[in-house]
PDB file of C-alpha atoms and ligand atoms in Angstrom:
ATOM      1  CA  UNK A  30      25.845 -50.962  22.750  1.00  0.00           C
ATOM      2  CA  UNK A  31      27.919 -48.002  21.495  1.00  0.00           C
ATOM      3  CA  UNK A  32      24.807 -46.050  21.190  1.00  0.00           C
ATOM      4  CA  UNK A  33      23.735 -46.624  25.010  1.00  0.00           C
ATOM      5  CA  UNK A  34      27.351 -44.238  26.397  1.00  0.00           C
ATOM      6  CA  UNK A  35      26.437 -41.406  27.486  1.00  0.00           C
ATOM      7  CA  UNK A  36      28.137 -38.300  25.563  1.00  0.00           C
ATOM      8  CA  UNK A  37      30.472 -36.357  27.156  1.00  0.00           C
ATOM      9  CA  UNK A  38      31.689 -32.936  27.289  1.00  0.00           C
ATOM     10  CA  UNK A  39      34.967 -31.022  28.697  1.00  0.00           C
ATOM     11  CA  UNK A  40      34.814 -30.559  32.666  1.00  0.00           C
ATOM     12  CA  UNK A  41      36.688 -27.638  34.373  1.00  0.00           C
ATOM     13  CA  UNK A  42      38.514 -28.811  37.605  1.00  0.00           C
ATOM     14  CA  UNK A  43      40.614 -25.676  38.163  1.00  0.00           C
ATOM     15  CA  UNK A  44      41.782 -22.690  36.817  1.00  0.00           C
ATOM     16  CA  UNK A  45      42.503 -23.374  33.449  1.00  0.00           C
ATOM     17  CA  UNK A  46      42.604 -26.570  33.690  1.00  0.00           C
ATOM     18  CA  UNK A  47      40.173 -29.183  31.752  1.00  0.00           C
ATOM     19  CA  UNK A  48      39.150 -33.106  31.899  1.00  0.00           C
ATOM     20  CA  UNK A  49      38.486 -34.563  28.747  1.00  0.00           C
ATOM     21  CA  UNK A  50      36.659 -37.396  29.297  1.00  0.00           C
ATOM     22  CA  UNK A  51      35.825 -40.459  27.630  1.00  0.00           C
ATOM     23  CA  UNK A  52      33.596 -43.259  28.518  1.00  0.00           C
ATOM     24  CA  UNK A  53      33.889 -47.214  27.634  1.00  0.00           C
ATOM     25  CA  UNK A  54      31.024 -49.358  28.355  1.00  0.00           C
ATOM     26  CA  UNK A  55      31.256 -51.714  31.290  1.00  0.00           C
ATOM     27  CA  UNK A  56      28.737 -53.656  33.728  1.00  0.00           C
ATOM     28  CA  UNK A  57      25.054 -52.598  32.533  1.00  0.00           C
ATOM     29  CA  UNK A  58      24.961 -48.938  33.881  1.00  0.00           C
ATOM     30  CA  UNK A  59      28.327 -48.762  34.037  1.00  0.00           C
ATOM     31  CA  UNK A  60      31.005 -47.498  32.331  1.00  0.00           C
ATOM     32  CA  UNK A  61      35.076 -47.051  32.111  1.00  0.00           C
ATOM     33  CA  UNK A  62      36.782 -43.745  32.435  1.00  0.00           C
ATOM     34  CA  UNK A  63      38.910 -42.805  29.568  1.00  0.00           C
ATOM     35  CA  UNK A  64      39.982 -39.324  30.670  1.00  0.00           C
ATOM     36  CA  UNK A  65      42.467 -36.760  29.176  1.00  0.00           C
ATOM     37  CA  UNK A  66      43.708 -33.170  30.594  1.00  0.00           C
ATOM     38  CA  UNK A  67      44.046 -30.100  29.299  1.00  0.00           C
ATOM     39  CA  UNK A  68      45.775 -27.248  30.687  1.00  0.00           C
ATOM     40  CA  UNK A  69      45.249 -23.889  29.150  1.00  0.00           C
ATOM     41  CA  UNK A  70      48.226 -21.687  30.132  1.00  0.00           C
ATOM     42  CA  UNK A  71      49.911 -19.083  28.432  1.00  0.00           C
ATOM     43  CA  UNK A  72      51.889 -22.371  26.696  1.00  0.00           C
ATOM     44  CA  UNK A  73      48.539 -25.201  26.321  1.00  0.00           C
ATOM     45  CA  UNK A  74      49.528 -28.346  27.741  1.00  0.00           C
ATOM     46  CA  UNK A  75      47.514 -31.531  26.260  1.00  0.00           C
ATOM     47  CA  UNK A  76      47.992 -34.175  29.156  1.00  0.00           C
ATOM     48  CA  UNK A  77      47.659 -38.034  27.487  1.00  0.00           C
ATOM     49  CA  UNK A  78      45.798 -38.372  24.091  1.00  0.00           C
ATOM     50  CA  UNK A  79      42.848 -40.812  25.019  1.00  0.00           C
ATOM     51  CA  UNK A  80      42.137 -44.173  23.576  1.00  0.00           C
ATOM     52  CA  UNK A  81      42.205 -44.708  19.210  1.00  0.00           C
ATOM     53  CA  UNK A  82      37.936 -45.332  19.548  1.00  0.00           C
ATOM     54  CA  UNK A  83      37.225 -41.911  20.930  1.00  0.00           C
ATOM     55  CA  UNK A  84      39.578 -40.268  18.632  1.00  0.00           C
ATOM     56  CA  UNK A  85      37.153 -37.993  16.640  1.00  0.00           C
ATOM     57  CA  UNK A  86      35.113 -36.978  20.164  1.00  0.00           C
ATOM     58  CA  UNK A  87      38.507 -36.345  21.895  1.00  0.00           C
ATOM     59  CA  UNK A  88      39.474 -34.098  19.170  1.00  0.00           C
ATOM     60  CA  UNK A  89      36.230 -32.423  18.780  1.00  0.00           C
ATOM     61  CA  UNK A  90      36.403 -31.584  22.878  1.00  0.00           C
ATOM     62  CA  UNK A  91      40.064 -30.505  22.735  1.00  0.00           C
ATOM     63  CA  UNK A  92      40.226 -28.062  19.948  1.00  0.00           C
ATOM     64  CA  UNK A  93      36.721 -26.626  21.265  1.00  0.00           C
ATOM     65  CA  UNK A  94      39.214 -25.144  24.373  1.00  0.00           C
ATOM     66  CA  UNK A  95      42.192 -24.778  22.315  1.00  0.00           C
ATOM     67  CA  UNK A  96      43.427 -23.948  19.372  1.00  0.00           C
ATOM     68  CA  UNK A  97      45.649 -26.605  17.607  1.00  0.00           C
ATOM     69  CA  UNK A  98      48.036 -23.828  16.551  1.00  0.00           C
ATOM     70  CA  UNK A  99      48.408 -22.536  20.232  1.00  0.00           C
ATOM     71  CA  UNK A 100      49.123 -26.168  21.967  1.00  0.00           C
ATOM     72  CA  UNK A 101      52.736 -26.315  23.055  1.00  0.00           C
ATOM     73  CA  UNK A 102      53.427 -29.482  24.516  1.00  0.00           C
ATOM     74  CA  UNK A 103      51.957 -32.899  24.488  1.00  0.00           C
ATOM     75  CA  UNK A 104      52.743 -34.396  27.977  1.00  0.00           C
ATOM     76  CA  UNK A 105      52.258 -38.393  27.267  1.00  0.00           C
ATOM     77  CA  UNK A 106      52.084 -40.372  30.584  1.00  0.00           C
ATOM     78  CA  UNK A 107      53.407 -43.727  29.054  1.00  0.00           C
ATOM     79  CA  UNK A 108      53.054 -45.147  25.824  1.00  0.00           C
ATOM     80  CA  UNK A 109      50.026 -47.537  26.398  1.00  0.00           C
ATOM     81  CA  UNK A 110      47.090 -47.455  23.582  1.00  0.00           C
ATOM     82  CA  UNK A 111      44.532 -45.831  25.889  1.00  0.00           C
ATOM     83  CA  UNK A 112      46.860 -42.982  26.281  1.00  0.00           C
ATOM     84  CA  UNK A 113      48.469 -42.396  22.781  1.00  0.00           C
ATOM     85  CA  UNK A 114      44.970 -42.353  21.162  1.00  0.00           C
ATOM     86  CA  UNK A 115      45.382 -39.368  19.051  1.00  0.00           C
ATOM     87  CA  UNK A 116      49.128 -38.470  19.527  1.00  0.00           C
ATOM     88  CA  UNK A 117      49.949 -38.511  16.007  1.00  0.00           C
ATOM     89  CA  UNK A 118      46.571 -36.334  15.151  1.00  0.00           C
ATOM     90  CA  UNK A 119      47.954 -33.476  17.468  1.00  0.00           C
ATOM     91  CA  UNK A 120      51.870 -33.797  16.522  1.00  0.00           C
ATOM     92  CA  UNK A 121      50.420 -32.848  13.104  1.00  0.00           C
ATOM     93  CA  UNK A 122      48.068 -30.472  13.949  1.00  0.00           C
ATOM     94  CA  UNK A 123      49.996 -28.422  16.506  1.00  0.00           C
ATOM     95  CA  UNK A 124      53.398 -27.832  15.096  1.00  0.00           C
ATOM     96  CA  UNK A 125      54.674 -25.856  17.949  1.00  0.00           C
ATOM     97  CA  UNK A 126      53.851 -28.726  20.470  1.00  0.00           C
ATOM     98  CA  UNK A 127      56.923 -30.369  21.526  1.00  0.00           C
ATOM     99  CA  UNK A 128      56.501 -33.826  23.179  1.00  0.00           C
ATOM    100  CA  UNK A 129      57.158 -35.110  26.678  1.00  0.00           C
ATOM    101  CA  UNK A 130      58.288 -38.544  27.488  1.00  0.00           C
ATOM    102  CA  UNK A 131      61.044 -40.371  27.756  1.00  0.00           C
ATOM    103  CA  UNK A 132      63.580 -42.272  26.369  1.00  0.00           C
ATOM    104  CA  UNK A 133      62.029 -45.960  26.557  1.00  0.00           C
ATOM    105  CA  UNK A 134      58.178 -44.535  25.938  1.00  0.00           C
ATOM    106  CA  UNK A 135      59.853 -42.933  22.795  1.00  0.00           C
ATOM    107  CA  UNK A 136      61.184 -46.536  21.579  1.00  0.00           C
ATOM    108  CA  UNK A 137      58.455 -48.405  22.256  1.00  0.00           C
ATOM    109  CA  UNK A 138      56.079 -45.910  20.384  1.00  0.00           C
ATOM    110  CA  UNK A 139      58.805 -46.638  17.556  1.00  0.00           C
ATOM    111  CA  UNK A 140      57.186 -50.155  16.892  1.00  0.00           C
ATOM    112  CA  UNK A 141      53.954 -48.594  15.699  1.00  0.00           C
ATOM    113  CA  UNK A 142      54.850 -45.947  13.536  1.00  0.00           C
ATOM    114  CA  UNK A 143      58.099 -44.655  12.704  1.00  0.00           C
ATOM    115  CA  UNK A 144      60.089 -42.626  15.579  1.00  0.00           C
ATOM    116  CA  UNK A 145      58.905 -39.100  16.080  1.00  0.00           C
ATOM    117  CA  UNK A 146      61.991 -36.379  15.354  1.00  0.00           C
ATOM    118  CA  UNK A 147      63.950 -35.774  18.122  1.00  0.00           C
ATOM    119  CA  UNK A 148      63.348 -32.221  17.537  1.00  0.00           C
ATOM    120  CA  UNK A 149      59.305 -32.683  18.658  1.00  0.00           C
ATOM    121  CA  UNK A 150      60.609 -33.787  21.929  1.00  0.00           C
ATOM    122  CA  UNK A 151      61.903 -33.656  25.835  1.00  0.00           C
ATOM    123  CA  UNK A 152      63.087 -36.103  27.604  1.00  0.00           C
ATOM    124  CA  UNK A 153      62.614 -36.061  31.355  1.00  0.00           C
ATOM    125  CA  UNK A 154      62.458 -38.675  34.055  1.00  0.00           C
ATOM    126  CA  UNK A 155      61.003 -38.959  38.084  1.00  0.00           C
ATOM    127  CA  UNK A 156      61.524 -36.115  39.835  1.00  0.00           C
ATOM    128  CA  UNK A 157      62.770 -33.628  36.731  1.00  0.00           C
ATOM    129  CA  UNK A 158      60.331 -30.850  35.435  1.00  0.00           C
ATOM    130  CA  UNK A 159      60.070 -28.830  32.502  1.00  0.00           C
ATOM    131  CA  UNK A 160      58.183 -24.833  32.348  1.00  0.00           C
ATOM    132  CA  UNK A 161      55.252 -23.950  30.434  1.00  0.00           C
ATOM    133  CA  UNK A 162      55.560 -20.297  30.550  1.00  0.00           C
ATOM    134  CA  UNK A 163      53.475 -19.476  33.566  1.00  0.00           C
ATOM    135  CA  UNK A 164      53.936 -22.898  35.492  1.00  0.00           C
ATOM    136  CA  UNK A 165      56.516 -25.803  36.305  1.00  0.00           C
ATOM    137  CA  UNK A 166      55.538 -29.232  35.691  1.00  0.00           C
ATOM    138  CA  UNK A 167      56.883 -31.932  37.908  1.00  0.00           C
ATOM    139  CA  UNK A 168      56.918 -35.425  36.907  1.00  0.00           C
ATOM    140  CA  UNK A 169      56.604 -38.244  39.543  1.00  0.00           C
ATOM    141  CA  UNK A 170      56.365 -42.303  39.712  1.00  0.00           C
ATOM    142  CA  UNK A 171      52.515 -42.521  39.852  1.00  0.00           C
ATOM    143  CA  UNK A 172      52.024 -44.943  42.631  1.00  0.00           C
ATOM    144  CA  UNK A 173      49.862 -47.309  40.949  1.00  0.00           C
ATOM    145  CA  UNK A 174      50.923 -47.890  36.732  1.00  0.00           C
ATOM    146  CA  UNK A 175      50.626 -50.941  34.181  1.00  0.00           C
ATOM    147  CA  UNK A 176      53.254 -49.833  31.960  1.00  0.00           C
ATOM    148  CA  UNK A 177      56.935 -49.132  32.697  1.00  0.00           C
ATOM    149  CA  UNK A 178      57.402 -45.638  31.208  1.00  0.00           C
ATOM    150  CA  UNK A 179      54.921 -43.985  33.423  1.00  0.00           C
ATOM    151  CA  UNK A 180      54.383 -40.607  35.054  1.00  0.00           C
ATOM    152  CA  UNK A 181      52.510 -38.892  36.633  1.00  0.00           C
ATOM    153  CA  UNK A 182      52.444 -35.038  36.335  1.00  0.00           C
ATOM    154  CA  UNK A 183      51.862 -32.008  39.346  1.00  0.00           C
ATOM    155  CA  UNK A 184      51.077 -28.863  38.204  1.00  0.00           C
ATOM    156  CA  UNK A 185      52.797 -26.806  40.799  1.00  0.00           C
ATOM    157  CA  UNK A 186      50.491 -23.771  40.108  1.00  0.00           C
ATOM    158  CA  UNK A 187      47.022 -25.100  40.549  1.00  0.00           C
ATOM    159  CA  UNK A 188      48.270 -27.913  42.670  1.00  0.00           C
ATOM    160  CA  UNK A 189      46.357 -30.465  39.992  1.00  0.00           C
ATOM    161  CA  UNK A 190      48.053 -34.505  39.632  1.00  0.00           C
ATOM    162  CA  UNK A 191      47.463 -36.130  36.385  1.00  0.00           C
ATOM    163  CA  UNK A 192      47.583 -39.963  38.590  1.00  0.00           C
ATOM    164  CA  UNK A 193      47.756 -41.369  35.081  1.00  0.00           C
ATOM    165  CA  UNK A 194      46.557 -45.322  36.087  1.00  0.00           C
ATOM    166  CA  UNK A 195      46.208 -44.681  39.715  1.00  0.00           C
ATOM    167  CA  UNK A 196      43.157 -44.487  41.634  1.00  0.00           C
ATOM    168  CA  UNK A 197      41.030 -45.874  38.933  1.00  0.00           C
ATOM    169  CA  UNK A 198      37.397 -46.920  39.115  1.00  0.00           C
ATOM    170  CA  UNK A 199      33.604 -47.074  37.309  1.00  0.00           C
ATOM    171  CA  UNK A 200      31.600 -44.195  37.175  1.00  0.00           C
ATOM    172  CA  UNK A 201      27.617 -44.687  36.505  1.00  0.00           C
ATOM    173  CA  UNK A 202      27.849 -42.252  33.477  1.00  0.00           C
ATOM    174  CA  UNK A 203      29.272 -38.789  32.228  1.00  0.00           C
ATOM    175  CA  UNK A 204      30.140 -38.162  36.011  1.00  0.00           C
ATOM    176  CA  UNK A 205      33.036 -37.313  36.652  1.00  0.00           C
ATOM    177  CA  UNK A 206      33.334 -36.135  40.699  1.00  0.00           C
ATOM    178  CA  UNK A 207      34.031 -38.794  43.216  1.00  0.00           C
ATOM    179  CA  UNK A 208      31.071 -37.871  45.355  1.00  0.00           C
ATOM    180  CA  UNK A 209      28.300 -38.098  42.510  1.00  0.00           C
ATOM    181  CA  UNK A 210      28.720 -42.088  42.482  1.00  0.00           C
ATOM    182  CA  UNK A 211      27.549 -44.672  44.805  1.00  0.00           C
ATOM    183  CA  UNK A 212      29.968 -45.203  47.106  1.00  0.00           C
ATOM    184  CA  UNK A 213      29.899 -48.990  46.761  1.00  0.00           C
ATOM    185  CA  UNK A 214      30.529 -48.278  43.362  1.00  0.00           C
ATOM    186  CA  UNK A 215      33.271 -46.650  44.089  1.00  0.00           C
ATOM    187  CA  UNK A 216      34.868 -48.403  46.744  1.00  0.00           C
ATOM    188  CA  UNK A 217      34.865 -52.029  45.035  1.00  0.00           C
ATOM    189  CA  UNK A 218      35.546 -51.308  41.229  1.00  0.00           C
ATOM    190  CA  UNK A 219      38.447 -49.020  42.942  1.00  0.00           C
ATOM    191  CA  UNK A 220      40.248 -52.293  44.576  1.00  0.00           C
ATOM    192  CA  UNK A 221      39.020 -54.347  41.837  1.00  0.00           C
ATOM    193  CA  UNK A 222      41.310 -51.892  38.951  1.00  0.00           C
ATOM    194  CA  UNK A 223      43.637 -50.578  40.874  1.00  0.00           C
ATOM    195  CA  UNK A 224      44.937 -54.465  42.071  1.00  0.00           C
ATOM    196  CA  UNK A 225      44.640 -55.121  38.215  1.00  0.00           C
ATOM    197  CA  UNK A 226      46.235 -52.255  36.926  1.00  0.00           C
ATOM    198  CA  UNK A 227      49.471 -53.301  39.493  1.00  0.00           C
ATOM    199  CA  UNK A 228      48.670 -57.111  40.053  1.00  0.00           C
ATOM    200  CA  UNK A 229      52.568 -57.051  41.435  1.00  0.00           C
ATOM    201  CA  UNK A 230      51.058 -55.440  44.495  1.00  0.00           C
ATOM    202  CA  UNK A 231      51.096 -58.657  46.352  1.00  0.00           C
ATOM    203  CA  UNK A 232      54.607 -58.816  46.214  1.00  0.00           C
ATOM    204  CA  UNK A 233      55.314 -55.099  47.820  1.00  0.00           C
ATOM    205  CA  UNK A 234      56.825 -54.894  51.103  1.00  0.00           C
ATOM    206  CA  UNK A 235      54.117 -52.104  52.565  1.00  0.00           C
ATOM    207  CA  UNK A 236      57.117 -49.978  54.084  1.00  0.00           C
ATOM    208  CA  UNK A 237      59.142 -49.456  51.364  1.00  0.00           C
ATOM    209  CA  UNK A 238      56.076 -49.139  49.161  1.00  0.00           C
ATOM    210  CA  UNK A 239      54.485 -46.337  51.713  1.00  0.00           C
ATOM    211  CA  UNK A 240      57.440 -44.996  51.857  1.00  0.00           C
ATOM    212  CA  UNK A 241      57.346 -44.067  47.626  1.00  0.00           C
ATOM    213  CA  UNK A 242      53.260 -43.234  48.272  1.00  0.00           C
ATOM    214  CA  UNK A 243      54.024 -40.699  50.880  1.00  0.00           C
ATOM    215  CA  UNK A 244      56.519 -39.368  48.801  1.00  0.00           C
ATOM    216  CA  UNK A 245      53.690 -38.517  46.113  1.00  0.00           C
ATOM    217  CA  UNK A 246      51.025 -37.737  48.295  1.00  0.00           C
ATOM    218  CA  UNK A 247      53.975 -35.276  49.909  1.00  0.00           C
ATOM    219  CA  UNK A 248      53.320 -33.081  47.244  1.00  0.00           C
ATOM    220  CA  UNK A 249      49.669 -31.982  48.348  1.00  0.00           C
ATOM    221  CA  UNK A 250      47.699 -32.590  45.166  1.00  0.00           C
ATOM    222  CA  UNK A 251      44.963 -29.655  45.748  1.00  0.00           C
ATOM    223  CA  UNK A 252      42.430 -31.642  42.657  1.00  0.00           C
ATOM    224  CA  UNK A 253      43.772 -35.453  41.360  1.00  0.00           C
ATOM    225  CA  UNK A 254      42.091 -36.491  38.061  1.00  0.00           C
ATOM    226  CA  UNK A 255      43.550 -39.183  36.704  1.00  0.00           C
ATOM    227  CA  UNK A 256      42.612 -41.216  33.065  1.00  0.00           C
ATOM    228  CA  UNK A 257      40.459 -43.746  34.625  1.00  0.00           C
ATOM    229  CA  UNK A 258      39.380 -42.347  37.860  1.00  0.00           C
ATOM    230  CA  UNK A 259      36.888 -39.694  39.284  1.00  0.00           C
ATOM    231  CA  UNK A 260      38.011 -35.894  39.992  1.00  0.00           C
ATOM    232  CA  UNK A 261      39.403 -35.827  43.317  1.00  0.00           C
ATOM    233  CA  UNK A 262      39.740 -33.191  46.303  1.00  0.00           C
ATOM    234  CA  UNK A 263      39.755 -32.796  49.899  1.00  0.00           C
ATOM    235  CA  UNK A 264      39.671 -35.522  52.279  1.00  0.00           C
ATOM    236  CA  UNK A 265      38.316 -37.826  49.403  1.00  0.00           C
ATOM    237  CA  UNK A 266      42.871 -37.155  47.548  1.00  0.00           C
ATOM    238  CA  UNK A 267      43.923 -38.785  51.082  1.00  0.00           C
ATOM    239  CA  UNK A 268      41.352 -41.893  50.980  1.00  0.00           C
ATOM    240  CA  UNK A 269      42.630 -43.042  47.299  1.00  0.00           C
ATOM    241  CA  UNK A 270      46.486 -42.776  48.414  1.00  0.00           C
ATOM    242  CA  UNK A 271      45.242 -45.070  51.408  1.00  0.00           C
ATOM    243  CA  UNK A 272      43.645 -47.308  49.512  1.00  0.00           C
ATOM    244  CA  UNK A 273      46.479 -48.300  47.316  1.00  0.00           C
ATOM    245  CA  UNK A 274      48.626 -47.812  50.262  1.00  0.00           C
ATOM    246  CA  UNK A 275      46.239 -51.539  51.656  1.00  0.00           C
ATOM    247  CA  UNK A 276      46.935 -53.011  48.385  1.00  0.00           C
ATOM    248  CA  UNK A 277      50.826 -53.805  49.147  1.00  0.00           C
ATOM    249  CA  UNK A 278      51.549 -57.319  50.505  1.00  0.00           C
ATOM    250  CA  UNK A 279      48.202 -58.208  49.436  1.00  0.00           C
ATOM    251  CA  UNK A 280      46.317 -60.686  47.404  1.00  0.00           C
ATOM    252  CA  UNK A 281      45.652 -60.097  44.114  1.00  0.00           C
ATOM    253  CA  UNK A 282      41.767 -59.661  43.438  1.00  0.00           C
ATOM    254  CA  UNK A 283      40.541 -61.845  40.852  1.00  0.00           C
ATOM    255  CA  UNK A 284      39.107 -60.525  37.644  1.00  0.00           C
ATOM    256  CA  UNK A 285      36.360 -61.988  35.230  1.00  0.00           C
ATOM    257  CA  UNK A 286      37.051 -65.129  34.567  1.00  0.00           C
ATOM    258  CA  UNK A 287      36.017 -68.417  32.202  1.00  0.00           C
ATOM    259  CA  UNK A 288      32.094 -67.934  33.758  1.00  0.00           C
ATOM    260  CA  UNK A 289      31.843 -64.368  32.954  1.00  0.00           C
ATOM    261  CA  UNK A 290      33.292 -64.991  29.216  1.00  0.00           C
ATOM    262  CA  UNK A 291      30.757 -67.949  29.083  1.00  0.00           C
ATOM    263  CA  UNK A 292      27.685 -65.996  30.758  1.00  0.00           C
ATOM    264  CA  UNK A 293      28.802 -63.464  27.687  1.00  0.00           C
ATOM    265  CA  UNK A 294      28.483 -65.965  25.218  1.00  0.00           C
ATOM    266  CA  UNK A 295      25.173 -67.060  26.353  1.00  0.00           C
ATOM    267  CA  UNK A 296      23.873 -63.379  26.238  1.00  0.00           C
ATOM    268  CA  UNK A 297      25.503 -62.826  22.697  1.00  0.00           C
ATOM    269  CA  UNK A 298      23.872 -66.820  21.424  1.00  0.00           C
ATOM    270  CA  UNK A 299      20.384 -65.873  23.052  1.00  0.00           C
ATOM    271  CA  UNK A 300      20.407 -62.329  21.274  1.00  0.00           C
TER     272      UNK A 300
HETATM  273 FE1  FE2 B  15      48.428 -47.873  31.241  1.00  0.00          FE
HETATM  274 FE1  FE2 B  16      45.316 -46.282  31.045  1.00  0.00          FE
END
């Protein structure tokens, strides 16, 4: 199985500015996104860490842009496994990189290993921002997100979005743009993650919710890439906040259940 995912390589998406992706296998001829960023300033910014399997590939594609020395901060969305991957690999490596996150990130990480030093770290919350020499990060509620400490992240000089969770969906390989997959593809696994990614969307009122969407989309993302979803831009940045927009109020769309586990077991007794 492992040996049928595609291998995957750094993708430029602006100035500067690098997707590290990551692939999970999924439906035959399909696979899950597990992207990171990278944004090579005059002070490197390593956006999430990627998921503990791809750990020596997401190393080997980050310190091929950057050297570990150089990186100077670690942003971490929120502190779910997919994200803190290889967190403690660069705190080590890069000694100059302060951390990102927040207060309750920070304590949850402290039930896996012991507490990183407060002196590794910033804390900032919705709405705050912190400088990377020749750019200001902003730090917004993403609109879609499975874990409580999450954020997304604007880079206000290439106009890029780190969505984190949001606008997630299967890609048919190492592709990476939105409009290099089928767009049934795209369209269906997109409800499908995105409603179980957030499964309390069916309990949003859609004006209040729209109201917090807007306020994201307010910011004019120029390129969204996000850890699970395509690259983004144009018209294409609108249609994702409108589709989660559709999600509020509504039903929650089943995933796999019993039958798929037991269709699974019948592949892995007949093998
Ligand atoms: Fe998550
Ligand atoms: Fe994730």
């Amino acid at each position: 199985m492992e040996a049928s995912v595609p291998t995957t390589s750094p993708v430029r998406i602006a100035p500067e500015t690098f997707l590290i992706p990551n692939l999970a296998p999924a439906e035959p001829g399909t696979f899950v996104q597990v992207n990171s960023l990278l944004i090579r300033g005059e002070e490197p910014i390593i956006v999430d860490t990627g998921a503990p399997v791809h750990r020596e590939h997401w190393l080997e594609q980050v310190y091929s842009l950057v050297d570990p020395e150089d990186v100077r901060w670690v942003f971490l969305s929120h502190d779910d496994g997919d994200h803190t991957g290889s967190l403690y690999d660069v705190l080590e490596a890069s000694p100059a990189a302060t951390l990102v996150t927040n207060f309750f990130a920070w304590e949850r990480l402290a039930l896996e290993r012991p507490a990183v030093a407060p002196d590794r770290m910033i804390w900032r919350g919705p709405n705050e921002s912190f400088d990377a020499g020749d750019r200001r990060l902003r730090l917004v509620v993403s609109p879609i997100f499975d874990g409580p400490t999450t954020r997304a992240l604007y880079d206000e000089r290439t106009g890029v979005m780190w969505a984190v969770d949001s606008f997630a969906a299967l890609t048919t390989g190492a592709v990476h743009e939105v409009e290099e997959v089928p767009k049934d593809l795209y369209e269906d696994s997109f409800q499908l993650f995105n409603s179980m990614i957030s499964p309390w969307h069916e309990w949003l009122d859609p004006v209040a919710y729209n109201r917090h969407v807007d306020t994201v989309e307010a910011l004019r993302p120029q390129v969204v890439a996000s850890a699970h979803g395509h690259v983004l831009r144009g018209g294409d940045i609108h249609d994702a906040f409108d589709r989660v927009r559709t999600l509020a109020g509504q039903p929650r769309i089943a995933p796999p259940g019993q039958s798929a586990l037991d269709e699974l077991l019948a592949t892995v007794i007949a093998a």
